[in-house]
PDB file of C-alpha atoms and ligand atoms in Angstrom:
ATOM      1  CA  MET A  23     -13.479 -22.381  -6.083  1.00 62.00           C
ATOM      2  CA  GLN A  24     -10.210 -22.550  -4.294  1.00 93.00           C
ATOM      3  CA  THR A  25     -10.701 -21.592  -0.584  1.00 96.00           C
ATOM      4  CA  LYS A  26      -8.456 -21.145   2.654  1.00 97.00           C
ATOM      5  CA  GLN A  27      -9.491 -21.754   6.608  1.00 97.00           C
ATOM      6  CA  ILE A  28      -7.482 -18.706   8.147  1.00 97.00           C
ATOM      7  CA  LYS A  29      -8.185 -18.832  11.609  1.00 95.00           C
ATOM      8  CA  ASP A  30     -11.872 -19.026  12.187  1.00 95.00           C
ATOM      9  CA  LYS A  31     -12.627 -17.477   9.094  1.00 96.00           C
ATOM     10  CA  GLU A  32     -12.938 -18.922   5.500  1.00 97.00           C
ATOM     11  CA  PHE A  33     -11.713 -16.879   2.516  1.00 98.00           C
ATOM     12  CA  ASP A  34     -12.579 -17.496  -1.088  1.00 98.00           C
ATOM     13  CA  LEU A  35     -10.154 -16.626  -3.926  1.00 98.00           C
ATOM     14  CA  PHE A  36     -11.088 -13.284  -5.209  1.00 98.00           C
ATOM     15  CA  ILE A  37      -7.697 -11.758  -7.305  1.00 98.00           C
ATOM     16  CA  SER A  38      -5.216 -14.377  -8.818  1.00 98.00           C
ATOM     17  CA  ALA A  39      -1.562 -14.197  -8.692  1.00 98.00           C
ATOM     18  CA  SER A  40      -1.560 -13.851 -12.470  1.00 98.00           C
ATOM     19  CA  GLN A  41      -3.886 -11.070 -12.583  1.00 98.00           C
ATOM     20  CA  ILE A  42      -1.608  -8.992  -9.900  1.00 98.00           C
ATOM     21  CA  GLN A  43       0.960  -9.538 -12.081  1.00 98.00           C
ATOM     22  CA  GLU A  44      -0.726  -8.431 -15.286  1.00 98.00           C
ATOM     23  CA  ARG A  45      -1.865  -5.260 -13.349  1.00 98.00           C
ATOM     24  CA  ILE A  46       1.406  -4.226 -11.717  1.00 98.00           C
ATOM     25  CA  LEU A  47       2.777  -4.378 -15.188  1.00 98.00           C
ATOM     26  CA  THR A  48       0.562  -1.576 -16.694  1.00 98.00           C
ATOM     27  CA  VAL A  49       0.555   0.256 -12.994  1.00 98.00           C
ATOM     28  CA  ALA A  50       4.846   0.029 -13.703  1.00 98.00           C
ATOM     29  CA  SER A  51       5.120   1.292 -17.226  1.00 98.00           C
ATOM     30  CA  LYS A  52       2.720   4.372 -15.858  1.00 98.00           C
ATOM     31  CA  ILE A  53       5.417   5.391 -13.189  1.00 98.00           C
ATOM     32  CA  ASN A  54       8.314   4.614 -15.946  1.00 98.00           C
ATOM     33  CA  GLU A  55       6.619   7.061 -17.891  1.00 98.00           C
ATOM     34  CA  ASP A  56       5.813   9.441 -15.212  1.00 98.00           C
ATOM     35  CA  TYR A  57       8.707   9.212 -13.972  1.00 97.00           C
ATOM     36  CA  ALA A  58      11.236   9.129 -16.902  1.00 93.00           C
ATOM     37  CA  ASP A  59      13.195  12.408 -15.968  1.00 92.00           C
ATOM     38  CA  THR A  60      13.156  12.220 -12.182  1.00 94.00           C
ATOM     39  CA  GLN A  61      15.089  10.396  -9.227  1.00 93.00           C
ATOM     40  CA  PRO A  62      11.892   9.272  -7.147  1.00 97.00           C
ATOM     41  CA  LEU A  63      12.367   7.923  -4.024  1.00 97.00           C
ATOM     42  CA  PHE A  64       9.713   4.896  -3.220  1.00 98.00           C
ATOM     43  CA  ILE A  65       8.760   4.507   0.330  1.00 98.00           C
ATOM     44  CA  CYS A  66       7.259   0.982   0.898  1.00 98.00           C
ATOM     45  CA  VAL A  67       4.724   1.148   4.207  1.00 97.00           C
ATOM     46  CA  LEU A  68       5.214  -2.319   5.901  1.00 96.00           C
ATOM     47  CA  ASN A  69       3.874  -4.686   6.738  1.00 95.00           C
ATOM     48  CA  GLY A  70       1.448  -4.952   4.100  1.00 96.00           C
ATOM     49  CA  ALA A  71       3.316  -3.544   1.238  1.00 98.00           C
ATOM     50  CA  PHE A  72       6.475  -5.446   1.004  1.00 98.00           C
ATOM     51  CA  MET A  73       5.356  -8.066  -1.766  1.00 98.00           C
ATOM     52  CA  PHE A  74       3.658  -5.659  -3.768  1.00 98.00           C
ATOM     53  CA  ALA A  75       6.678  -3.152  -3.439  1.00 98.00           C
ATOM     54  CA  SER A  76       8.959  -6.029  -4.443  1.00 98.00           C
ATOM     55  CA  ASP A  77       7.283  -7.192  -7.718  1.00 98.00           C
ATOM     56  CA  LEU A  78       6.802  -3.116  -8.635  1.00 98.00           C
ATOM     57  CA  ILE A  79      10.080  -2.125  -8.562  1.00 98.00           C
ATOM     58  CA  LYS A  80      11.682  -4.768 -10.144  1.00 98.00           C
ATOM     59  CA  LYS A  81       9.470  -3.633 -13.452  1.00 98.00           C
ATOM     60  CA  MET A  82      10.958  -0.193 -13.038  1.00 97.00           C
ATOM     61  CA  ASP A  83      13.127   0.955 -15.618  1.00 96.00           C
ATOM     62  CA  PHE A  84      15.526   2.944 -13.715  1.00 94.00           C
ATOM     63  CA  PHE A  85      17.245   2.728 -10.546  1.00 93.00           C
ATOM     64  CA  PRO A  86      14.815   3.403  -7.903  1.00 92.00           C
ATOM     65  CA  GLU A  87      15.720   4.197  -4.131  1.00 96.00           C
ATOM     66  CA  ILE A  88      13.319   2.670  -1.975  1.00 97.00           C
ATOM     67  CA  SER A  89      12.737   2.763   1.791  1.00 97.00           C
ATOM     68  CA  PHE A  90      11.130   1.279   4.384  1.00 97.00           C
ATOM     69  CA  VAL A  91       8.811   2.552   6.915  1.00 97.00           C
ATOM     70  CA  LYS A  92       6.162   1.463   9.567  1.00 95.00           C
ATOM     71  CA  VAL A  93       3.166   3.457  10.753  1.00 91.00           C
ATOM     72  CA  SER A  94       2.231   2.295  14.396  1.00 80.00           C
ATOM     73  CA  SER A  95      -0.725   3.200  16.095  1.00 72.00           C
ATOM     74  CA  TYR A  96      -1.237   3.362  19.407  1.00 63.00           C
ATOM     75  CA  SER A  97      -3.726   5.377  21.906  1.00 53.00           C
ATOM     76  CA  GLY A  98      -2.942   8.709  23.010  1.00 50.00           C
ATOM     77  CA  LEU A  99      -3.500   9.142  26.912  1.00 51.00           C
ATOM     78  CA  HIS A 100      -5.519  12.558  26.343  1.00 51.00           C
ATOM     79  CA  THR A 101      -6.739  12.039  22.692  1.00 47.00           C
ATOM     80  CA  THR A 102      -9.751  10.203  21.583  1.00 47.00           C
ATOM     81  CA  GLY A 103      -8.672   9.342  18.379  1.00 54.00           C
ATOM     82  CA  ALA A 104      -5.764   6.825  17.508  1.00 68.00           C
ATOM     83  CA  VAL A 105      -2.483   8.646  17.774  1.00 66.00           C
ATOM     84  CA  LYS A 106       0.055   7.608  14.796  1.00 80.00           C
ATOM     85  CA  ASN A 107       3.762   7.196  14.838  1.00 88.00           C
ATOM     86  CA  LEU A 108       6.172   6.763  11.510  1.00 92.00           C
ATOM     87  CA  ILE A 109       9.079   4.543  12.071  1.00 92.00           C
ATOM     88  CA  GLY A 110      12.386   4.029   9.962  1.00 93.00           C
ATOM     89  CA  LEU A 111      12.365   6.764   8.023  1.00 93.00           C
ATOM     90  CA  ASN A 112      16.060   8.173   7.914  1.00 89.00           C
ATOM     91  CA  GLU A 113      16.285   9.420   4.586  1.00 90.00           C
ATOM     92  CA  ASP A 114      16.304  13.080   4.164  1.00 93.00           C
ATOM     93  CA  ILE A 115      13.271  13.451   1.581  1.00 97.00           C
ATOM     94  CA  LYS A 116      13.575  17.377   1.677  1.00 97.00           C
ATOM     95  CA  GLY A 117      13.016  18.516  -2.001  1.00 97.00           C
ATOM     96  CA  ARG A 118      13.102  14.881  -2.846  1.00 97.00           C
ATOM     97  CA  ASP A 119       9.927  13.341  -5.329  1.00 97.00           C
ATOM     98  CA  ILE A 120       8.464  10.195  -3.345  1.00 98.00           C
ATOM     99  CA  ILE A 121       5.984   7.833  -3.927  1.00 98.00           C
ATOM    100  CA  LEU A 122       4.051   6.073  -1.282  1.00 98.00           C
ATOM    101  CA  ILE A 123       3.759   2.249  -1.699  1.00 98.00           C
ATOM    102  CA  GLU A 124       0.745   0.728   0.105  1.00 97.00           C
ATOM    103  CA  ASP A 125      -0.843  -2.374  -0.139  1.00 97.00           C
ATOM    104  CA  ILE A 126      -4.377  -1.242   0.575  1.00 97.00           C
ATOM    105  CA  ILE A 127      -6.122   1.566   1.192  1.00 96.00           C
ATOM    106  CA  ASP A 128      -8.966   1.683   3.306  1.00 95.00           C
ATOM    107  CA  SER A 129     -10.583   4.857   5.259  1.00 93.00           C
ATOM    108  CA  GLY A 130      -7.432   6.684   3.980  1.00 93.00           C
ATOM    109  CA  LEU A 131      -6.500   7.251   7.594  1.00 91.00           C
ATOM    110  CA  THR A 132      -2.708   6.041   7.287  1.00 92.00           C
ATOM    111  CA  MET A 133      -1.784   7.985   3.764  1.00 94.00           C
ATOM    112  CA  LYS A 134      -3.311  10.740   4.992  1.00 93.00           C
ATOM    113  CA  TYR A 135      -1.088  10.810   8.031  1.00 92.00           C
ATOM    114  CA  LEU A 136       2.124  10.031   5.958  1.00 94.00           C
ATOM    115  CA  PHE A 137       1.175  12.643   3.194  1.00 93.00           C
ATOM    116  CA  GLU A 138       0.959  15.094   6.041  1.00 94.00           C
ATOM    117  CA  GLU A 139       4.187  13.622   7.490  1.00 94.00           C
ATOM    118  CA  LEU A 140       6.357  13.629   4.438  1.00 96.00           C
ATOM    119  CA  ASN A 141       4.862  17.238   3.474  1.00 95.00           C
ATOM    120  CA  ASP A 142       6.479  18.797   6.976  1.00 95.00           C
ATOM    121  CA  ARG A 143       9.591  17.427   5.785  1.00 96.00           C
ATOM    122  CA  HIS A 144       9.548  19.279   2.833  1.00 97.00           C
ATOM    123  CA  ALA A 145       8.987  16.526   0.257  1.00 98.00           C
ATOM    124  CA  LYS A 146       9.461  18.242  -3.372  1.00 98.00           C
ATOM    125  CA  SER A 147       6.340  15.969  -4.395  1.00 98.00           C
ATOM    126  CA  ILE A 148       4.326  13.038  -2.924  1.00 98.00           C
ATOM    127  CA  ARG A 149       2.145  10.248  -5.202  1.00 98.00           C
ATOM    128  CA  LEU A 150       0.395   7.413  -3.639  1.00 98.00           C
ATOM    129  CA  ALA A 151       0.613   3.576  -5.139  1.00 98.00           C
ATOM    130  CA  THR A 152      -1.605   1.423  -3.729  1.00 98.00           C
ATOM    131  CA  LEU A 153      -2.795  -2.114  -4.918  1.00 98.00           C
ATOM    132  CA  LEU A 154      -5.985  -2.251  -3.837  1.00 98.00           C
ATOM    133  CA  PHE A 155      -8.443   0.784  -2.803  1.00 98.00           C
ATOM    134  CA  LYS A 156     -12.194   0.663  -1.383  1.00 97.00           C
ATOM    135  CA  PRO A 157     -13.671   3.722  -2.570  1.00 97.00           C
ATOM    136  CA  ASP A 158     -16.706   3.288  -0.404  1.00 97.00           C
ATOM    137  CA  ALA A 159     -14.715   3.529   2.428  1.00 95.00           C
ATOM    138  CA  PHE A 160     -12.552   5.839   1.594  1.00 96.00           C
ATOM    139  CA  LYS A 161     -12.745   9.173   3.476  1.00 94.00           C
ATOM    140  CA  GLY A 162      -9.744  11.222   2.101  1.00 94.00           C
ATOM    141  CA  ASN A 163      -9.800  14.484   0.438  1.00 93.00           C
ATOM    142  CA  TYR A 164      -6.328  13.530  -1.394  1.00 95.00           C
ATOM    143  CA  PRO A 165      -5.495  11.871  -4.896  1.00 96.00           C
ATOM    144  CA  VAL A 166      -4.572   8.418  -5.218  1.00 97.00           C
ATOM    145  CA  ASP A 167      -2.254   8.221  -7.816  1.00 98.00           C
ATOM    146  CA  TYR A 168      -1.660   4.290  -8.864  1.00 98.00           C
ATOM    147  CA  ILE A 169      -4.336   2.095  -8.232  1.00 98.00           C
ATOM    148  CA  GLY A 170      -4.270  -1.820  -8.957  1.00 98.00           C
ATOM    149  CA  PHE A 171      -7.564  -2.580  -8.179  1.00 98.00           C
ATOM    150  CA  GLU A 172     -10.988  -0.743  -6.644  1.00 98.00           C
ATOM    151  CA  ILE A 173     -12.614  -3.329  -4.564  1.00 98.00           C
ATOM    152  CA  PRO A 174     -15.748  -3.120  -2.647  1.00 98.00           C
ATOM    153  CA  ASN A 175     -15.371  -2.386   1.074  1.00 95.00           C
ATOM    154  CA  GLU A 176     -14.915  -6.315   2.306  1.00 95.00           C
ATOM    155  CA  PHE A 177     -12.272  -8.128   4.054  1.00 96.00           C
ATOM    156  CA  VAL A 178      -9.278  -9.179   2.116  1.00 97.00           C
ATOM    157  CA  VAL A 179      -5.861 -11.571   2.867  1.00 97.00           C
ATOM    158  CA  GLY A 180      -2.902 -12.503   0.878  1.00 98.00           C
ATOM    159  CA  TYR A 181      -0.408 -11.215  -0.894  1.00 98.00           C
ATOM    160  CA  GLY A 182       1.202  -9.441   1.673  1.00 98.00           C
ATOM    161  CA  MET A 183      -1.792  -8.247   3.773  1.00 97.00           C
ATOM    162  CA  ASP A 184      -3.091 -10.445   6.828  1.00 96.00           C
ATOM    163  CA  TYR A 185      -5.406 -11.635   9.261  1.00 95.00           C
ATOM    164  CA  ASP A 186      -4.694 -11.537  12.675  1.00 94.00           C
ATOM    165  CA  GLY A 187      -0.807 -12.237  11.417  1.00 94.00           C
ATOM    166  CA  PHE A 188      -1.562 -15.083   9.112  1.00 96.00           C
ATOM    167  CA  GLY A 189      -2.316 -15.160   5.116  1.00 97.00           C
ATOM    168  CA  ARG A 190       0.678 -12.657   4.020  1.00 97.00           C
ATOM    169  CA  ASN A 191       2.319 -15.193   2.271  1.00 98.00           C
ATOM    170  CA  LEU A 192      -0.367 -16.300  -0.028  1.00 98.00           C
ATOM    171  CA  PRO A 193       0.520 -15.353  -3.425  1.00 98.00           C
ATOM    172  CA  ASP A 194      -2.698 -14.654  -4.419  1.00 98.00           C
ATOM    173  CA  ILE A 195      -5.770 -12.407  -2.802  1.00 98.00           C
ATOM    174  CA  TYR A 196      -8.938 -13.754  -0.655  1.00 98.00           C
ATOM    175  CA  HIS A 197     -11.350 -12.150   0.364  1.00 97.00           C
ATOM    176  CA  LEU A 198     -14.197 -13.181   3.196  1.00 96.00           C
ATOM    177  CA  LYS A 199     -16.523 -15.939   2.449  1.00 93.00           C
ATOM    178  CA  SER A 200     -19.869 -14.417   2.140  1.00 82.00           C
TER     179      SER A 200
HETATM  180  P1  IMP B 319      -6.594   2.656   5.986  1.00 75.85           P
HETATM  181  O1  IMP B 319      -5.970   3.663   7.198  1.00 75.85           O
HETATM  182  O2  IMP B 319      -8.259   2.460   6.506  1.00 75.85           O
HETATM  183  O3  IMP B 319      -6.585   2.863   4.698  1.00 75.85           O
HETATM  184  O4  IMP B 319      -6.137   1.385   6.849  1.00 75.85           O
HETATM  185  C1  IMP B 319      -5.100   0.946   6.118  1.00 75.85           C
HETATM  186  C2  IMP B 319      -4.286  -0.294   6.629  1.00 75.85           C
HETATM  187  O5  IMP B 319      -5.163  -1.125   6.978  1.00 75.85           O
HETATM  188  C3  IMP B 319      -3.706  -0.763   5.139  1.00 75.85           C
HETATM  189  O6  IMP B 319      -2.366  -0.534   4.963  1.00 75.85           O
HETATM  190  C4  IMP B 319      -3.941  -2.688   5.918  1.00 75.85           C
HETATM  191  O7  IMP B 319      -2.749  -2.534   6.602  1.00 75.85           O
HETATM  192  C5  IMP B 319      -5.033  -2.550   6.522  1.00 75.85           C
HETATM  193  N1  IMP B 319      -6.270  -3.140   6.264  1.00 75.85           N
HETATM  194  C6  IMP B 319      -7.092  -1.980   5.431  1.00 75.85           C
HETATM  195  N2  IMP B 319      -8.102  -2.955   5.006  1.00 75.85           N
HETATM  196  C7  IMP B 319      -7.634  -4.493   5.183  1.00 75.85           C
HETATM  197  C8  IMP B 319      -8.260  -5.861   4.558  1.00 75.85           C
HETATM  198  O8  IMP B 319      -9.020  -5.723   3.943  1.00 75.85           O
HETATM  199  N3  IMP B 319      -7.496  -6.510   4.532  1.00 75.85           N
HETATM  200  C9  IMP B 319      -6.198  -6.701   5.317  1.00 75.85           C
HETATM  201  N4  IMP B 319      -5.886  -5.587   5.894  1.00 75.85           N
HETATM  202  C10 IMP B 319      -6.088  -4.399   5.970  1.00 75.85           C
HETATM  203 MG1   MG B 320      -0.635  -1.443   4.877  1.00 75.85          MG
END
């Protein structure tokens, strides 16, 4: 089995590049079907989702608009939880059909924040597309509309996702060696 050493950790091959591409085709055809009569705006959540977004939008039958945002987390001075901040959304999204593109949904807090933020800006509809979903970690109470793979609650790298800044360039997805 193929393994990668990234910094202090060893990772095993988990989902191959060809499995990823095959699955993206299925997700893409569902989106093509659902949005046949609309002009959605894709919003890619950086950094992790850049590879998934790139491959997904190449499979669209229409000419989608795509925007890139970042969610920064910082600890507020007077709050106990992490305060989040949305960077880079310059489009007026009022009345738009939005598809949020994420690499992975873990606790779901990041998506919850984005969902509420876009709702406040009066998006017409918001759907979520994520390559990976960890159902056992998910604490959200909103639907995740397009899912590439459901995975166990374990740490993964590759295909855009990093361990401490490294591993994003890997074409396959790896998980922590058990
Ligand atoms: P959430 O807010 O807990 O759903 O976390 C979502 C974000 O955490 C993702 O966009 C990733 O950037 C990061 N993340 C969650 N799980 C992993 C993982 O297994 N590997 C790498 N990044 C992860
Ligand atoms: Mg991410």
